[in-house]
Amino acid sequence: MKPIATAALLLLLTTSAHAASVNAGDHKPSTTKPFAATEVASFDTPWALAFLPDGRMLVTEKPGHLFLVTEGGQKMPIGNVPAVAAKGQNGLLDIAPSPNFTRDQIVYLTYVAPEGSGGTLMLARAKLSLEEVDGRGRLDDLVVIWRQTPEGGGGQPGGIIAFDPAGTHLFLTVGDRMRPESAQNPDEARGKVLRVTLDGKAAPDNPDAAAGGVRGETWSTGHRNPYGLAFAPDGALWLNEMGPRGGDELNLIEPGRNYGWPIVSNGDNYNGTAIPRHATRPEFAAPALYWNPVIAPAGLVFYEGSMFPQWRGSAFIGGLAVDALVRVTFDGKGNANETERWEMGARIRDVAVAPDGALWLIEDDDPGRLLRLVPAKPPS
């Protein structure tokens, strides 16, 4: 195993000793909302949104469509999207502009391709061309830079992208594809967080880089259904994932750690059989925050904008099961707490912060709305 980067090791040593698991499942929704929500556009089962530096955004639809969207709601379809196996949780998933987008116009996207039994998760990159001929853009020179091995699986693909603060590495979540035991198999790209270069290669300073293959790509293991991944302002990497029947999690991701699925969980199997709790197996990293009852977390973004200064440093998570937006706060020592929850009347699939500081949401529905949140006007 190669040495872990100094900053990551320091984070590991200073946070693990202080973190404690907290159950936020019974948190009650706030009776008032500090924001006003405006519908800007609607989509066919939208899955992810990401902002470009100029304030326009990219929105994916799970059936395999991609749009460039203005703040006013004008939608430009983007062509040359790869074929997807759109079924259940599978299809066109995440989209993220390159850390160097203003220079290279590169975007990264994940999708489940119609290869193998149940489809295979792919990570690709392409140039976003916006000549706006006939009101359309397109993806040029698309290259698959990583593919799930072994192929195939069920749902729970993961596929969430996050770049490190330096913009030199890409982190990718891979769900267990409904094959729980594979999350503990170091040679299967399931139930993992991977860390690769911007070309999709294993980072040479990964915890087990010398082993090659999936082991060399792996940053953390033992995950179930991870649909939120983001770096906090202090450089810490956080992930949320759905548990089985109970036990949704928010985890501080540390290099080389095992988060226990399916050996431990704060939930139980859908057939009613019990799973040992995290407290019984301290060798596995326990979640900082978990939810019983569940919220089905999806999307994760840290707020650093100016429109809601009281929220700086907070994280926002969509709650699919509770039709809510959830705010989480942190103490810098690996501890987290759900601070507020607002009922939104629909399943929230993804959250993002615009360059101007507005908070944007997409709903998991057909049609699913794109919403812009700005500060509510004080009562007159």
CSV table of C-alpha atoms in Angstrom, one decimal:
chain,number,residue,atom,x,y,z
A,1,MET,CA,0.0,0.0,0.0
A,2,LYS,CA,1.4,3.4,-0.9
A,3,PRO,CA,1.5,6.2,1.7
A,4,ILE,CA,-1.7,8.2,2.0
A,5,ALA,CA,-1.3,11.9,1.1
A,6,THR,CA,-0.4,13.9,4.2
A,7,ALA,CA,-3.5,16.1,4.2
A,8,ALA,CA,-5.8,13.1,3.9
A,9,LEU,CA,-3.9,11.3,6.7
A,10,LEU,CA,-4.2,14.3,9.0
A,11,LEU,CA,-7.9,14.5,8.3
A,12,LEU,CA,-8.2,10.8,9.1
A,13,LEU,CA,-6.4,11.1,12.4
A,14,THR,CA,-8.1,14.3,13.6
A,15,THR,CA,-11.7,13.3,12.8
A,16,SER,CA,-12.1,9.6,13.4
A,17,ALA,CA,-11.4,10.0,17.1
A,18,HIS,CA,-14.2,12.5,17.6
A,19,ALA,CA,-17.0,11.4,15.3
A,20,ALA,CA,-20.2,9.9,16.7
A,21,SER,CA,-23.2,8.4,14.9
A,22,VAL,CA,-26.4,10.4,15.3
A,23,ASN,CA,-29.9,9.3,14.3
A,24,ALA,CA,-31.8,12.1,12.6
A,25,GLY,CA,-34.7,10.0,11.3
A,26,ASP,CA,-37.3,11.7,13.6
A,27,HIS,CA,-36.4,15.2,12.7
A,28,LYS,CA,-39.6,17.2,12.1
A,29,PRO,CA,-40.1,19.6,9.2
A,30,SER,CA,-39.8,23.3,9.8
A,31,THR,CA,-43.1,25.1,9.9
A,32,THR,CA,-41.7,28.1,7.9
A,33,LYS,CA,-39.5,28.3,4.9
A,34,PRO,CA,-36.7,31.0,4.6
A,35,PHE,CA,-36.9,30.7,0.8
A,36,ALA,CA,-39.3,31.2,-2.1
A,37,ALA,CA,-39.3,28.5,-4.7
A,38,THR,CA,-40.0,29.2,-8.4
A,39,GLU,CA,-40.6,26.6,-11.1
A,40,VAL,CA,-38.3,27.4,-14.0
A,41,ALA,CA,-38.7,24.3,-16.3
A,42,SER,CA,-39.8,20.7,-16.2
A,43,PHE,CA,-38.2,17.5,-17.5
A,44,ASP,CA,-38.9,13.8,-18.1
A,45,THR,CA,-37.5,12.1,-15.0
A,46,PRO,CA,-34.5,14.4,-14.4
A,47,TRP,CA,-31.6,12.9,-12.6
A,48,ALA,CA,-28.8,15.5,-12.2
A,49,LEU,CA,-28.0,19.1,-12.7
A,50,ALA,CA,-24.7,21.0,-12.8
A,51,PHE,CA,-23.8,24.6,-13.3
A,52,LEU,CA,-21.4,25.9,-15.9
A,53,PRO,CA,-19.2,28.9,-15.0
A,54,ASP,CA,-21.5,31.3,-16.9
A,55,GLY,CA,-24.6,30.4,-14.9
A,56,ARG,CA,-26.3,28.1,-17.4
A,57,MET,CA,-26.8,24.6,-16.3
A,58,LEU,CA,-26.8,21.0,-17.6
A,59,VAL,CA,-29.7,18.7,-16.7
A,60,THR,CA,-29.8,15.0,-17.4
A,61,GLU,CA,-33.0,13.0,-17.9
A,62,LYS,CA,-32.7,9.3,-16.9
A,63,PRO,CA,-34.2,8.1,-20.3
A,64,GLY,CA,-31.1,9.4,-22.0
A,65,HIS,CA,-31.5,13.1,-22.8
A,66,LEU,CA,-29.3,16.1,-21.9
A,67,PHE,CA,-30.2,19.8,-21.9
A,68,LEU,CA,-28.5,23.1,-21.5
A,69,VAL,CA,-30.8,25.3,-19.5
A,70,THR,CA,-30.7,29.1,-18.9
A,71,GLU,CA,-31.8,30.7,-15.6
A,72,GLY,CA,-34.9,31.7,-17.4
A,73,GLY,CA,-35.8,28.2,-18.3
A,74,GLN,CA,-34.9,28.1,-22.0
A,75,LYS,CA,-33.9,24.5,-22.8
A,76,MET,CA,-31.4,23.6,-25.5
A,77,PRO,CA,-31.2,19.8,-26.3
A,78,ILE,CA,-27.7,18.4,-26.5
A,79,GLY,CA,-27.1,15.7,-29.2
A,80,ASN,CA,-24.7,12.7,-29.4
A,81,VAL,CA,-25.7,11.4,-26.0
A,82,PRO,CA,-24.6,7.8,-25.7
A,83,ALA,CA,-27.3,5.0,-25.7
A,84,VAL,CA,-28.4,4.1,-22.2
A,85,ALA,CA,-30.2,1.2,-20.5
A,86,ALA,CA,-33.0,3.2,-18.9
A,87,LYS,CA,-34.8,1.0,-16.5
A,88,GLY,CA,-35.5,1.4,-12.8
A,89,GLN,CA,-32.6,3.4,-11.3
A,90,ASN,CA,-30.5,2.9,-14.4
A,91,GLY,CA,-30.1,5.3,-17.4
A,92,LEU,CA,-28.3,8.6,-17.9
A,93,LEU,CA,-27.0,9.7,-14.5
A,94,ASP,CA,-24.6,12.4,-13.5
A,95,ILE,CA,-23.0,15.3,-15.4
A,96,ALA,CA,-20.1,17.5,-14.3
A,97,PRO,CA,-18.1,20.1,-16.1
A,98,SER,CA,-14.4,19.7,-16.1
A,99,PRO,CA,-12.4,21.7,-13.4
A,100,ASN,CA,-10.9,23.4,-16.4
A,101,PHE,CA,-14.1,23.9,-18.3
A,102,THR,CA,-13.5,27.5,-19.3
A,103,ARG,CA,-10.4,26.3,-21.1
A,104,ASP,CA,-11.3,22.9,-22.4
A,105,GLN,CA,-15.2,22.8,-22.6
A,106,ILE,CA,-15.0,19.2,-21.4
A,107,VAL,CA,-17.8,17.5,-19.5
A,108,TYR,CA,-17.9,14.2,-17.6
A,109,LEU,CA,-21.0,12.0,-17.6
A,110,THR,CA,-22.0,8.7,-16.1
A,111,TYR,CA,-24.6,6.3,-17.5
A,112,VAL,CA,-25.6,2.7,-17.5
A,113,ALA,CA,-24.9,1.3,-21.0
A,114,PRO,CA,-26.9,-1.6,-22.6
A,115,GLU,CA,-24.0,-4.0,-22.1
A,116,GLY,CA,-24.0,-7.1,-19.8
A,117,SER,CA,-26.9,-8.4,-17.9
A,118,GLY,CA,-28.7,-5.4,-16.4
A,119,GLY,CA,-26.4,-2.8,-18.0
A,120,THR,CA,-22.9,-1.6,-17.2
A,121,LEU,CA,-21.9,1.7,-15.5
A,122,MET,CA,-19.7,3.9,-17.7
A,123,LEU,CA,-17.8,7.1,-17.0
A,124,ALA,CA,-17.2,9.1,-20.2
A,125,ARG,CA,-15.9,12.6,-21.1
A,126,ALA,CA,-16.7,14.7,-24.2
A,127,LYS,CA,-16.4,18.2,-25.5
A,128,LEU,CA,-19.6,20.3,-25.1
A,129,SER,CA,-20.1,22.1,-28.4
A,130,LEU,CA,-22.6,24.9,-28.3
A,131,GLU,CA,-22.6,26.4,-31.7
A,132,GLU,CA,-26.4,26.4,-31.3
A,133,VAL,CA,-27.0,25.4,-34.9
A,134,ASP,CA,-30.8,24.8,-35.2
A,135,GLY,CA,-31.0,25.5,-31.5
A,136,ARG,CA,-29.1,22.4,-30.5
A,137,GLY,CA,-25.7,21.6,-28.9
A,138,ARG,CA,-23.8,18.3,-29.0
A,139,LEU,CA,-21.3,16.2,-27.3
A,140,ASP,CA,-18.2,15.7,-29.5
A,141,ASP,CA,-15.3,13.2,-29.2
A,142,LEU,CA,-17.0,11.2,-26.5
A,143,VAL,CA,-14.6,8.7,-24.9
A,144,VAL,CA,-15.4,6.1,-22.2
A,145,ILE,CA,-12.6,6.5,-19.7
A,146,TRP,CA,-13.8,4.0,-17.1
A,147,ARG,CA,-16.2,1.1,-17.2
A,148,GLN,CA,-17.5,-1.1,-14.4
A,149,THR,CA,-15.9,-4.5,-14.0
A,150,PRO,CA,-17.3,-7.1,-13.9
A,151,GLU,CA,-20.1,-6.0,-16.3
A,152,GLY,CA,-23.8,-6.0,-15.4
A,153,GLY,CA,-25.9,-5.9,-12.3
A,154,GLY,CA,-29.2,-4.7,-11.1
A,155,GLY,CA,-30.2,-1.2,-10.0
A,156,GLN,CA,-28.3,1.0,-7.5
A,157,PRO,CA,-25.6,2.1,-9.9
A,158,GLY,CA,-24.3,5.1,-8.0
A,159,GLY,CA,-22.5,7.1,-10.7
A,160,ILE,CA,-22.0,10.3,-8.8
A,161,ILE,CA,-19.0,12.5,-9.7
A,162,ALA,CA,-17.0,14.8,-7.6
A,163,PHE,CA,-13.7,16.6,-8.3
A,164,ASP,CA,-11.2,17.2,-5.5
A,165,PRO,CA,-10.6,20.9,-4.6
A,166,ALA,CA,-7.3,20.9,-6.6
A,167,GLY,CA,-9.2,19.8,-9.7
A,168,THR,CA,-6.7,17.0,-10.3
A,169,HIS,CA,-8.7,13.9,-9.4
A,170,LEU,CA,-12.2,12.6,-10.0
A,171,PHE,CA,-14.1,10.7,-7.4
A,172,LEU,CA,-16.8,8.3,-8.5
A,173,THR,CA,-19.5,6.4,-6.5
A,174,VAL,CA,-20.4,2.9,-7.6
A,175,GLY,CA,-23.4,1.2,-6.0
A,176,ASP,CA,-23.6,-2.5,-5.2
A,177,ARG,CA,-25.8,-3.0,-8.2
A,178,MET,CA,-28.2,-5.0,-5.9
A,179,ARG,CA,-25.4,-7.6,-5.3
A,180,PRO,CA,-24.6,-6.8,-1.7
A,181,GLU,CA,-21.7,-9.2,-1.2
A,182,SER,CA,-19.8,-7.5,-4.1
A,183,ALA,CA,-19.4,-4.4,-1.9
A,184,GLN,CA,-16.8,-6.3,0.1
A,185,ASN,CA,-15.1,-7.9,-2.9
A,186,PRO,CA,-12.0,-5.8,-3.6
A,187,ASP,CA,-11.8,-7.0,-7.2
A,188,GLU,CA,-15.4,-5.9,-8.1
A,189,ALA,CA,-16.2,-2.3,-9.0
A,190,ARG,CA,-19.4,-2.3,-6.9
A,191,GLY,CA,-20.1,-0.8,-3.5
A,192,LYS,CA,-17.0,1.5,-3.8
A,193,VAL,CA,-15.8,5.1,-4.0
A,194,LEU,CA,-13.1,5.3,-6.7
A,195,ARG,CA,-10.5,7.9,-7.2
A,196,VAL,CA,-9.0,8.3,-10.7
A,197,THR,CA,-7.2,10.9,-12.7
A,198,LEU,CA,-9.0,13.1,-15.1
A,199,ASP,CA,-8.2,10.5,-17.8
A,200,GLY,CA,-9.9,7.7,-15.8
A,201,LYS,CA,-6.7,6.0,-14.6
A,202,ALA,CA,-6.1,4.8,-11.1
A,203,ALA,CA,-4.5,7.6,-9.1
A,204,PRO,CA,-0.9,6.5,-8.3
A,205,ASP,CA,-1.2,7.6,-4.6
A,206,ASN,CA,-4.4,5.7,-3.9
A,207,PRO,CA,-4.3,3.5,-0.8
A,208,ASP,CA,-3.8,0.2,-2.8
A,209,ALA,CA,-2.5,1.7,-6.1
A,210,ALA,CA,0.2,-0.9,-6.5
A,211,ALA,CA,-2.4,-3.8,-6.7
A,212,GLY,CA,-3.8,-2.5,-9.9
A,213,GLY,CA,-7.3,-3.2,-11.3
A,214,VAL,CA,-10.3,-2.3,-9.1
A,215,ARG,CA,-8.1,-2.4,-6.0
A,216,GLY,CA,-5.9,0.3,-7.4
A,217,GLU,CA,-8.8,2.6,-8.2
A,218,THR,CA,-10.5,2.2,-4.8
A,219,TRP,CA,-10.6,5.0,-2.3
A,220,SER,CA,-13.2,3.5,0.1
A,221,THR,CA,-15.4,0.4,0.2
A,222,GLY,CA,-18.5,-1.1,1.8
A,223,HIS,CA,-21.2,1.2,0.3
A,224,ARG,CA,-24.7,0.3,-0.8
A,225,ASN,CA,-26.5,2.9,-2.9
A,226,PRO,CA,-24.6,6.2,-2.9
A,227,TYR,CA,-26.3,9.1,-4.6
A,228,GLY,CA,-24.6,12.1,-3.1
A,229,LEU,CA,-20.8,13.0,-3.0
A,230,ALA,CA,-19.3,16.4,-2.4
A,231,PHE,CA,-16.3,18.1,-0.8
A,232,ALA,CA,-16.9,20.4,2.1
A,233,PRO,CA,-15.2,23.8,2.3
A,234,ASP,CA,-12.6,22.4,4.7
A,235,GLY,CA,-11.6,19.7,2.1
A,236,ALA,CA,-13.4,16.8,3.7
A,237,LEU,CA,-15.2,14.4,1.4
A,238,TRP,CA,-18.8,13.4,2.3
A,239,LEU,CA,-21.1,10.8,0.9
A,240,ASN,CA,-24.7,9.9,1.4
A,241,GLU,CA,-26.2,6.5,0.7
A,242,MET,CA,-29.5,4.7,1.0
A,243,GLY,CA,-29.7,1.9,3.5
A,244,PRO,CA,-31.8,-1.2,3.0
A,245,ARG,CA,-35.0,-1.1,5.2
A,246,GLY,CA,-33.7,1.7,7.4
A,247,GLY,CA,-30.3,3.0,8.0
A,248,ASP,CA,-29.7,5.7,5.4
A,249,GLU,CA,-26.2,7.2,5.9
A,250,LEU,CA,-24.1,10.3,5.7
A,251,ASN,CA,-20.4,9.3,5.8
A,252,LEU,CA,-17.1,11.1,6.1
A,253,ILE,CA,-15.1,9.4,3.4
A,254,GLU,CA,-11.5,8.6,4.4
A,255,PRO,CA,-9.0,6.8,2.2
A,256,GLY,CA,-8.8,3.0,2.7
A,257,ARG,CA,-11.7,2.8,5.1
A,258,ASN,CA,-14.4,0.1,4.9
A,259,TYR,CA,-18.0,1.4,5.7
A,260,GLY,CA,-19.3,-2.1,6.3
A,261,TRP,CA,-22.1,-2.9,3.9
A,262,PRO,CA,-23.5,-5.5,3.9
A,263,ILE,CA,-21.8,-6.9,7.0
A,264,VAL,CA,-23.2,-4.0,9.2
A,265,SER,CA,-26.0,-1.5,8.8
A,266,ASN,CA,-28.4,0.5,10.9
A,267,GLY,CA,-31.2,-0.9,8.8
A,268,ASP,CA,-32.4,-4.5,8.1
A,269,ASN,CA,-32.9,-6.6,5.0
A,270,TYR,CA,-36.2,-6.2,3.1
A,271,ASN,CA,-37.1,-9.8,4.0
A,272,GLY,CA,-37.1,-8.8,7.7
A,273,THR,CA,-33.8,-10.5,8.7
A,274,ALA,CA,-31.6,-8.4,11.0
A,275,ILE,CA,-28.2,-7.0,10.0
A,276,PRO,CA,-25.7,-6.4,12.8
A,277,ARG,CA,-25.4,-2.7,13.8
A,278,HIS,CA,-22.3,-0.6,13.3
A,279,ALA,CA,-21.8,-0.5,17.0
A,280,THR,CA,-21.1,-4.2,17.0
A,281,ARG,CA,-18.2,-4.0,14.6
A,282,PRO,CA,-16.0,-1.0,15.3
A,283,GLU,CA,-13.5,-2.0,12.6
A,284,PHE,CA,-16.0,-0.6,10.1
A,285,ALA,CA,-16.4,3.1,9.8
A,286,ALA,CA,-19.8,4.2,11.2
A,287,PRO,CA,-21.9,7.0,9.6
A,288,ALA,CA,-21.7,10.5,11.1
A,289,LEU,CA,-25.4,10.7,10.6
A,290,TYR,CA,-28.0,8.1,9.9
A,291,TRP,CA,-31.8,8.1,9.4
A,292,ASN,CA,-34.3,5.7,10.9
A,293,PRO,CA,-37.0,6.2,9.6
A,294,VAL,CA,-35.3,6.8,6.2
A,295,ILE,CA,-35.3,9.9,4.0
A,296,ALA,CA,-33.8,8.2,0.9
A,297,PRO,CA,-31.0,10.7,0.4
A,298,ALA,CA,-30.1,11.9,-3.1
A,299,GLY,CA,-27.9,14.8,-4.2
A,300,LEU,CA,-25.4,16.6,-1.9
A,301,VAL,CA,-24.1,20.1,-2.1
A,302,PHE,CA,-22.2,22.4,0.3
A,303,TYR,CA,-23.4,26.0,0.3
A,304,GLU,CA,-20.7,28.7,0.0
A,305,GLY,CA,-22.8,31.4,-1.7
A,306,SER,CA,-23.8,34.9,-0.7
A,307,MET,CA,-27.5,34.8,-1.2
A,308,PHE,CA,-28.1,32.8,2.0
A,309,PRO,CA,-25.1,33.8,4.2
A,310,GLN,CA,-26.6,32.0,7.2
A,311,TRP,CA,-26.2,28.7,5.3
A,312,ARG,CA,-22.5,28.9,4.5
A,313,GLY,CA,-20.8,25.7,5.4
A,314,SER,CA,-24.1,23.7,5.5
A,315,ALA,CA,-24.8,20.8,3.2
A,316,PHE,CA,-28.1,20.2,1.4
A,317,ILE,CA,-29.6,16.8,0.6
A,318,GLY,CA,-32.7,15.8,-1.3
A,319,GLY,CA,-35.0,13.5,0.6
A,320,LEU,CA,-36.8,11.2,-1.9
A,321,ALA,CA,-38.8,9.3,0.7
A,322,VAL,CA,-39.9,12.4,2.7
A,323,ASP,CA,-40.5,14.8,-0.2
A,324,ALA,CA,-38.1,17.2,1.5
A,325,LEU,CA,-35.0,19.3,1.4
A,326,VAL,CA,-32.6,18.6,4.3
A,327,ARG,CA,-30.0,20.9,5.7
A,328,VAL,CA,-27.0,19.4,7.6
A,329,THR,CA,-24.4,21.3,9.7
A,330,PHE,CA,-20.9,20.2,10.7
A,331,ASP,CA,-18.5,20.9,13.6
A,332,GLY,CA,-15.2,20.3,11.8
A,333,LYS,CA,-14.5,17.2,13.9
A,334,GLY,CA,-16.3,14.7,11.8
A,335,ASN,CA,-19.7,15.2,13.5
A,336,ALA,CA,-22.9,16.2,11.6
A,337,ASN,CA,-26.4,17.1,12.5
A,338,GLU,CA,-29.6,17.5,10.6
A,339,THR,CA,-30.5,21.1,11.4
A,340,GLU,CA,-33.6,21.8,9.2
A,341,ARG,CA,-36.0,20.0,7.0
A,342,TRP,CA,-38.5,21.6,4.7
A,343,GLU,CA,-41.4,19.8,3.0
A,344,MET,CA,-41.3,20.4,-0.8
A,345,GLY,CA,-44.3,18.3,-1.9
A,346,ALA,CA,-42.2,16.2,-4.2
A,347,ARG,CA,-39.3,13.8,-4.3
A,348,ILE,CA,-36.1,15.8,-4.5
A,349,ARG,CA,-33.5,14.1,-6.7
A,350,ASP,CA,-30.6,16.6,-6.9
A,351,VAL,CA,-29.5,19.9,-5.5
A,352,ALA,CA,-27.0,22.5,-6.8
A,353,VAL,CA,-25.8,26.0,-6.0
A,354,ALA,CA,-25.7,28.6,-8.8
A,355,PRO,CA,-22.9,31.1,-9.2
A,356,ASP,CA,-25.2,33.9,-7.9
A,357,GLY,CA,-25.9,31.8,-4.7
A,358,ALA,CA,-29.4,30.7,-5.5
A,359,LEU,CA,-30.2,27.0,-4.6
A,360,TRP,CA,-31.6,24.9,-7.3
A,361,LEU,CA,-33.5,21.6,-7.0
A,362,ILE,CA,-34.9,19.0,-9.4
A,363,GLU,CA,-37.8,16.7,-8.7
A,364,ASP,CA,-37.8,12.9,-9.3
A,365,ASP,CA,-40.9,12.7,-11.4
A,366,ASP,CA,-42.3,12.8,-14.9
A,367,PRO,CA,-42.6,15.7,-15.3
A,368,GLY,CA,-40.1,16.7,-12.7
A,369,ARG,CA,-39.8,20.4,-12.0
A,370,LEU,CA,-36.6,22.5,-11.9
A,371,LEU,CA,-36.9,24.9,-9.0
A,372,ARG,CA,-35.0,28.0,-8.0
A,373,LEU,CA,-34.8,29.0,-4.4
A,374,VAL,CA,-34.1,32.5,-3.3
A,375,PRO,CA,-34.6,34.3,0.1
A,376,ALA,CA,-38.2,34.8,1.1
A,377,LYS,CA,-39.4,38.3,1.3
A,378,PRO,CA,-40.1,39.3,4.9
A,379,PRO,CA,-43.8,39.7,5.8
A,380,SER,CA,-45.1,43.2,5.1
